[in-house]
C-alpha positions as protocol buffer text, in pm:
chain_id: "A"
residue {
  index: 1
  type: PHE
  ca { x: -4279 y: 3418 z: 5362 }
}
residue {
  index: 2
  type: PRO
  ca { x: -4407 y: 3685 z: 5507 }
}
residue {
  index: 3
  type: GLU
  ca { x: -4497 y: 3428 z: 5854 }
}
residue {
  index: 4
  type: ALA
  ca { x: -4212 y: 3311 z: 5883 }
}
residue {
  index: 5
  type: GLN
  ca { x: -4103 y: 3395 z: 6274 }
}
residue {
  index: 6
  type: PRO
  ca { x: -3744 y: 3512 z: 6328 }
}
residue {
  index: 7
  type: VAL
  ca { x: -3524 y: 3221 z: 6543 }
}
residue {
  index: 8
  type: VAL
  ca { x: -3220 y: 3339 z: 6707 }
}
residue {
  index: 9
  type: LEU
  ca { x: -2944 y: 3083 z: 6788 }
}
residue {
  index: 10
  type: ASP
  ca { x: -2820 y: 3180 z: 7103 }
}
residue {
  index: 11
  type: GLU
  ca { x: -2724 y: 2878 z: 7335 }
}
residue {
  index: 12
  type: ASN
  ca { x: -2488 y: 2623 z: 7276 }
}
residue {
  index: 13
  type: ARG
  ca { x: -2426 y: 2214 z: 7353 }
}
residue {
  index: 14
  type: ARG
  ca { x: -2068 y: 2153 z: 7251 }
}
residue {
  index: 15
  type: SER
  ca { x: -1882 y: 2456 z: 7483 }
}
residue {
  index: 16
  type: ARG
  ca { x: -1844 y: 2579 z: 7781 }
}
residue {
  index: 17
  type: ALA
  ca { x: -1885 y: 2888 z: 7915 }
}
residue {
  index: 18
  type: ALA
  ca { x: -1530 y: 3002 z: 7990 }
}
residue {
  index: 19
  type: ILE
  ca { x: -1476 y: 2972 z: 7522 }
}
residue {
  index: 20
  type: LEU
  ca { x: -1811 y: 3129 z: 7444 }
}
residue {
  index: 21
  type: GLU
  ca { x: -1676 y: 3416 z: 7685 }
}
residue {
  index: 22
  type: CYS
  ca { x: -1309 y: 3436 z: 7472 }
}
residue {
  index: 23
  type: ALA
  ca { x: -1491 y: 3367 z: 7143 }
}
residue {
  index: 24
  type: SER
  ca { x: -1756 y: 3659 z: 7223 }
}
residue {
  index: 25
  type: ALA
  ca { x: -1435 y: 3930 z: 7263 }
}
residue {
  index: 26
  type: VAL
  ca { x: -1320 y: 3799 z: 6994 }
}
residue {
  index: 27
  type: ILE
  ca { x: -1628 y: 3938 z: 6805 }
}
residue {
  index: 28
  type: GLU
  ca { x: -1706 y: 4141 z: 7034 }
}
residue {
  index: 29
  type: ASN
  ca { x: -1559 y: 4454 z: 6851 }
}
residue {
  index: 30
  type: ASN
  ca { x: -1697 y: 4338 z: 6465 }
}
residue {
  index: 31
  type: PRO
  ca { x: -1950 y: 4555 z: 6198 }
}
residue {
  index: 32
  type: PRO
  ca { x: -2316 y: 4494 z: 6368 }
}
residue {
  index: 33
  type: VAL
  ca { x: -2516 y: 4207 z: 6204 }
}
residue {
  index: 34
  type: ASP
  ca { x: -2741 y: 4388 z: 5925 }
}
residue {
  index: 35
  type: CYS
  ca { x: -3068 y: 4238 z: 5962 }
}
residue {
  index: 36
  type: TRP
  ca { x: -3386 y: 4285 z: 6083 }
}
residue {
  index: 37
  type: LEU
  ca { x: -3642 y: 4084 z: 6291 }
}
residue {
  index: 38
  type: GLY
  ca { x: -3992 y: 3983 z: 6332 }
}
residue {
  index: 39
  type: THR
  ca { x: -4319 y: 4182 z: 6389 }
}
residue {
  index: 40
  type: PRO
  ca { x: -4263 y: 4486 z: 6454 }
}
residue {
  index: 41
  type: LYS
  ca { x: -3895 y: 4474 z: 6283 }
}
residue {
  index: 42
  type: ARG
  ca { x: -3622 y: 4457 z: 6509 }
}
residue {
  index: 43
  type: LYS
  ca { x: -3284 y: 4513 z: 6471 }
}
residue {
  index: 44
  type: PHE
  ca { x: -3093 y: 4236 z: 6482 }
}
residue {
  index: 45
  type: GLN
  ca { x: -2868 y: 4250 z: 6868 }
}
residue {
  index: 46
  type: ARG
  ca { x: -2540 y: 4058 z: 6860 }
}
residue {
  index: 47
  type: ASN
  ca { x: -2510 y: 3885 z: 7238 }
}
residue {
  index: 48
  type: PRO
  ca { x: -2255 y: 3650 z: 7413 }
}
residue {
  index: 49
  type: LEU
  ca { x: -2437 y: 3275 z: 7373 }
}
residue {
  index: 50
  type: LYS
  ca { x: -2509 y: 3067 z: 7710 }
}
residue {
  index: 51
  type: SER
  ca { x: -2359 y: 2739 z: 7764 }
}
residue {
  index: 52
  type: ALA
  ca { x: -2680 y: 2492 z: 7813 }
}
residue {
  index: 53
  type: ARG
  ca { x: -2341 y: 2204 z: 7924 }
}
residue {
  index: 54
  type: ASP
  ca { x: -2338 y: 2438 z: 8187 }
}
residue {
  index: 55
  type: ALA
  ca { x: -2694 y: 2525 z: 8253 }
}
residue {
  index: 56
  type: GLU
  ca { x: -2793 y: 2112 z: 8203 }
}
residue {
  index: 57
  type: ASP
  ca { x: -2505 y: 2080 z: 8451 }
}
residue {
  index: 58
  type: CYS
  ca { x: -2609 y: 2339 z: 8726 }
}
residue {
  index: 59
  type: LYS
  ca { x: -3006 y: 2218 z: 8723 }
}
residue {
  index: 60
  type: ALA
  ca { x: -2884 y: 1864 z: 8740 }
}
residue {
  index: 61
  type: ARG
  ca { x: -2654 y: 2005 z: 9101 }
}
residue {
  index: 62
  type: ARG
  ca { x: -2352 y: 1814 z: 8920 }
}
residue {
  index: 63
  type: PRO
  ca { x: -2064 y: 2046 z: 8928 }
}
residue {
  index: 64
  type: VAL
  ca { x: -1990 y: 2283 z: 8658 }
}
residue {
  index: 65
  type: LEU
  ca { x: -1684 y: 2219 z: 8463 }
}
residue {
  index: 66
  type: ASN
  ca { x: -1487 y: 2567 z: 8345 }
}
residue {
  index: 67
  type: ASN
  ca { x: -1106 y: 2522 z: 8309 }
}
residue {
  index: 68
  type: PRO
  ca { x: -942 y: 2875 z: 8202 }
}
residue {
  index: 69
  type: VAL
  ca { x: -859 y: 2895 z: 7836 }
}
residue {
  index: 70
  type: GLU
  ca { x: -498 y: 2871 z: 7766 }
}
residue {
  index: 71
  type: LEU
  ca { x: -351 y: 3107 z: 7532 }
}
residue {
  index: 72
  type: VAL
  ca { x: -45 y: 3005 z: 7379 }
}
residue {
  index: 73
  type: ALA
  ca { x: 89 y: 3215 z: 7052 }
}
residue {
  index: 74
  type: VAL
  ca { x: 229 y: 3044 z: 6769 }
}
residue {
  index: 75
  type: ALA
  ca { x: 488 y: 3100 z: 6460 }
}
residue {
  index: 76
  type: ASP
  ca { x: 308 y: 2842 z: 6225 }
}
residue {
  index: 77
  type: SER
  ca { x: 148 y: 2499 z: 6297 }
}
residue {
  index: 78
  type: LEU
  ca { x: 502 y: 2292 z: 6284 }
}
residue {
  index: 79
  type: GLU
  ca { x: 466 y: 2438 z: 6646 }
}
residue {
  index: 80
  type: GLU
  ca { x: 168 y: 2473 z: 6704 }
}
residue {
  index: 81
  type: ALA
  ca { x: 180 y: 2091 z: 6677 }
}
residue {
  index: 82
  type: ALA
  ca { x: 508 y: 2063 z: 6879 }
}
residue {
  index: 83
  type: GLU
  ca { x: 295 y: 2256 z: 7127 }
}
residue {
  index: 84
  type: VAL
  ca { x: -10 y: 2053 z: 7239 }
}
residue {
  index: 85
  type: ALA
  ca { x: 182 y: 1692 z: 7144 }
}
residue {
  index: 86
  type: GLN
  ca { x: 425 y: 1865 z: 7408 }
}
residue {
  index: 87
  type: THR
  ca { x: 75 y: 1932 z: 7622 }
}
residue {
  index: 88
  type: ALA
  ca { x: -40 y: 1609 z: 7550 }
}
residue {
  index: 89
  type: GLN
  ca { x: 271 y: 1421 z: 7678 }
}
residue {
  index: 90
  type: ARG
  ca { x: 311 y: 1652 z: 8009 }
}
residue {
  index: 91
  type: LEU
  ca { x: -56 y: 1513 z: 8078 }
}
residue {
  index: 92
  type: GLN
  ca { x: 5 y: 1142 z: 8063 }
}
residue {
  index: 93
  type: GLN
  ca { x: 348 y: 1195 z: 8253 }
}
residue {
  index: 94
  type: GLU
  ca { x: 149 y: 1391 z: 8542 }
}
residue {
  index: 95
  type: ARG
  ca { x: -107 y: 1137 z: 8552 }
}
residue {
  index: 96
  type: LYS
  ca { x: 187 y: 853 z: 8614 }
}
residue {
  index: 97
  type: SER
  ca { x: 312 y: 991 z: 8903 }
}
residue {
  index: 98
  type: GLY
  ca { x: -5 y: 1136 z: 9034 }
}
residue {
  index: 99
  type: ALA
  ca { x: 198 y: 1493 z: 9023 }
}
residue {
  index: 100
  type: GLY
  ca { x: -28 y: 1790 z: 8907 }
}
residue {
  index: 101
  type: GLN
  ca { x: -190 y: 2078 z: 8996 }
}
residue {
  index: 102
  type: GLY
  ca { x: -567 y: 2229 z: 9023 }
}
residue {
  index: 103
  type: LYS
  ca { x: -765 y: 2105 z: 8697 }
}
residue {
  index: 104
  type: PHE
  ca { x: -498 y: 1812 z: 8607 }
}
residue {
  index: 105
  type: ALA
  ca { x: -403 y: 1678 z: 8984 }
}
residue {
  index: 106
  type: PHE
  ca { x: -413 y: 1307 z: 8985 }
}
residue {
  index: 107
  type: ALA
  ca { x: -429 y: 1056 z: 9125 }
}
residue {
  index: 108
  type: ALA
  ca { x: -44 y: 858 z: 9179 }
}
residue {
  index: 109
  type: GLY
  ca { x: -27 y: 563 z: 8884 }
}
residue {
  index: 110
  type: GLY
  ca { x: -345 y: 746 z: 8725 }
}
residue {
  index: 111
  type: GLU
  ca { x: -305 y: 379 z: 8412 }
}
residue {
  index: 112
  type: GLY
  ca { x: -406 y: 447 z: 8025 }
}
residue {
  index: 113
  type: PRO
  ca { x: -440 y: 826 z: 7863 }
}
residue {
  index: 114
  type: VAL
  ca { x: -506 y: 1096 z: 8021 }
}
residue {
  index: 115
  type: PRO
  ca { x: -918 y: 1183 z: 7735 }
}
residue {
  index: 116
  type: PHE
  ca { x: -786 y: 1499 z: 7568 }
}
residue {
  index: 117
  type: GLY
  ca { x: -918 y: 1653 z: 7229 }
}
residue {
  index: 118
  type: VAL
  ca { x: -883 y: 1925 z: 6984 }
}
residue {
  index: 119
  type: LEU
  ca { x: -1082 y: 2088 z: 6768 }
}
residue {
  index: 120
  type: TYR
  ca { x: -940 y: 2183 z: 6460 }
}
residue {
  index: 121
  type: ARG
  ca { x: -1175 y: 2405 z: 6174 }
}
residue {
  index: 122
  type: ALA
  ca { x: -1010 y: 2235 z: 5905 }
}
residue {
  index: 123
  type: HIS
  ca { x: -830 y: 1879 z: 5873 }
}
residue {
  index: 124
  type: THR
  ca { x: -488 y: 2099 z: 5670 }
}
residue {
  index: 125
  type: ASN
  ca { x: -291 y: 2032 z: 5951 }
}
residue {
  index: 126
  type: ARG
  ca { x: -376 y: 1709 z: 6176 }
}
residue {
  index: 127
  type: GLY
  ca { x: -129 y: 1561 z: 5983 }
}
residue {
  index: 128
  type: GLU
  ca { x: 144 y: 1754 z: 6173 }
}
residue {
  index: 129
  type: LEU
  ca { x: 16 y: 1746 z: 6507 }
}
residue {
  index: 130
  type: VAL
  ca { x: -18 y: 1321 z: 6468 }
}
residue {
  index: 131
  type: ARG
  ca { x: 370 y: 1304 z: 6334 }
}
residue {
  index: 132
  type: GLU
  ca { x: 435 y: 1479 z: 6649 }
}
residue {
  index: 133
  type: LEU
  ca { x: 265 y: 1303 z: 6871 }
}
residue {
  index: 134
  type: GLU
  ca { x: 345 y: 987 z: 6763 }
}
residue {
  index: 135
  type: ARG
  ca { x: 762 y: 1112 z: 6779 }
}
residue {
  index: 136
  type: ARG
  ca { x: 674 y: 1172 z: 7122 }
}
residue {
  index: 137
  type: GLY
  ca { x: 453 y: 796 z: 7211 }
}
residue {
  index: 138
  type: VAL
  ca { x: 160 y: 971 z: 7327 }
}
residue {
  index: 139
  type: ALA
  ca { x: -187 y: 820 z: 7193 }
}
residue {
  index: 140
  type: TYR
  ca { x: -357 y: 973 z: 7067 }
}
residue {
  index: 141
  type: CYS
  ca { x: -696 y: 856 z: 6746 }
}
residue {
  index: 142
  type: VAL
  ca { x: -856 y: 1088 z: 6489 }
}
residue {
  index: 143
  type: LYS
  ca { x: -1141 y: 1089 z: 6375 }
}
residue {
  index: 144
  type: GLY
  ca { x: -1443 y: 1270 z: 6204 }
}
residue {
  index: 145
  type: ILE
  ca { x: -1198 y: 1143 z: 5877 }
}
residue {
  index: 146
  type: ASP
  ca { x: -1287 y: 991 z: 5603 }
}
residue {
  index: 147
  type: ALA
  ca { x: -1032 y: 673 z: 5538 }
}
residue {
  index: 148
  type: LEU
  ca { x: -1078 y: 788 z: 5167 }
}
residue {
  index: 149
  type: GLN
  ca { x: -972 y: 1120 z: 5208 }
}
residue {
  index: 150
  type: THR
  ca { x: -625 y: 1029 z: 5301 }
}
residue {
  index: 151
  type: ARG
  ca { x: -319 y: 1000 z: 5135 }
}
residue {
  index: 152
  type: GLN
  ca { x: -253 y: 626 z: 5305 }
}
residue {
  index: 153
  type: GLY
  ca { x: -611 y: 559 z: 5200 }
}
residue {
  index: 154
  type: ARG
  ca { x: -573 y: 633 z: 4850 }
}
residue {
  index: 155
  type: ASP
  ca { x: -270 y: 464 z: 4814 }
}
residue {
  index: 156
  type: LEU
  ca { x: -373 y: 122 z: 5024 }
}
residue {
  index: 157
  type: LEU
  ca { x: -703 y: 94 z: 4759 }
}
residue {
  index: 158
  type: ALA
  ca { x: -448 y: 172 z: 4475 }
}
residue {
  index: 159
  type: SER
  ca { x: -214 y: -131 z: 4602 }
}
residue {
  index: 160
  type: LEU
  ca { x: -473 y: -342 z: 4655 }
}
residue {
  index: 161
  type: ARG
  ca { x: -631 y: -276 z: 4302 }
}
residue {
  index: 162
  type: ALA
  ca { x: -247 y: -357 z: 4138 }
}
residue {
  index: 163
  type: LEU
  ca { x: -292 y: -678 z: 4398 }
}
residue {
  index: 164
  type: HIS
  ca { x: -555 y: -795 z: 4235 }
}
residue {
  index: 165
  type: SER
  ca { x: -500 y: -686 z: 3855 }
}
residue {
  index: 166
  type: PRO
  ca { x: -122 y: -703 z: 3801 }
}
residue {
  index: 167
  type: TYR
  ca { x: -147 y: -591 z: 3521 }
}
residue {
  index: 168
  type: ASP
  ca { x: -332 y: -260 z: 3616 }
}
residue {
  index: 169
  type: SER
  ca { x: -12 y: -6 z: 3590 }
}
residue {
  index: 170
  type: GLY
  ca { x: -216 y: 311 z: 3619 }
}
residue {
  index: 171
  type: SER
  ca { x: -338 y: 234 z: 4006 }
}
residue {
  index: 172
  type: VAL
  ca { x: -7 y: 255 z: 4074 }
}
């Protein structure tokens, strides 16, 4: 494809600058990318990503929300789930009491759950987190997964098939 032109993806629409800076620091010492771009050929240079969300907020004269990134070291996925659930529970309690400070300061008597998100690369640890949130009474919603891909969803369908066809013991 001699007429193809390189496209460098250097803006991130999802994350804020603080997260992108952490990501850049993590990959800073990775081996260089062996890639040549354009005509004349020039070596690809890895640069930190820019936050498109921050740029849009700045342009619209909205406050740029750039909370610090917290690093928490845990031994395993169970400890990780407990840490995330404990933080969510604490934020909800602070919202109700009007406590909290800095980025999480709330007016007293706040109603409803504190909106927060947990991003993960794969749903493999979802079960531990969901159980820990339920144990602590923290409201949650899992998005981005097909209900039929869960064990519970498949079990429900098998039970419904068995109810519809009582002689179909293979479904159960």
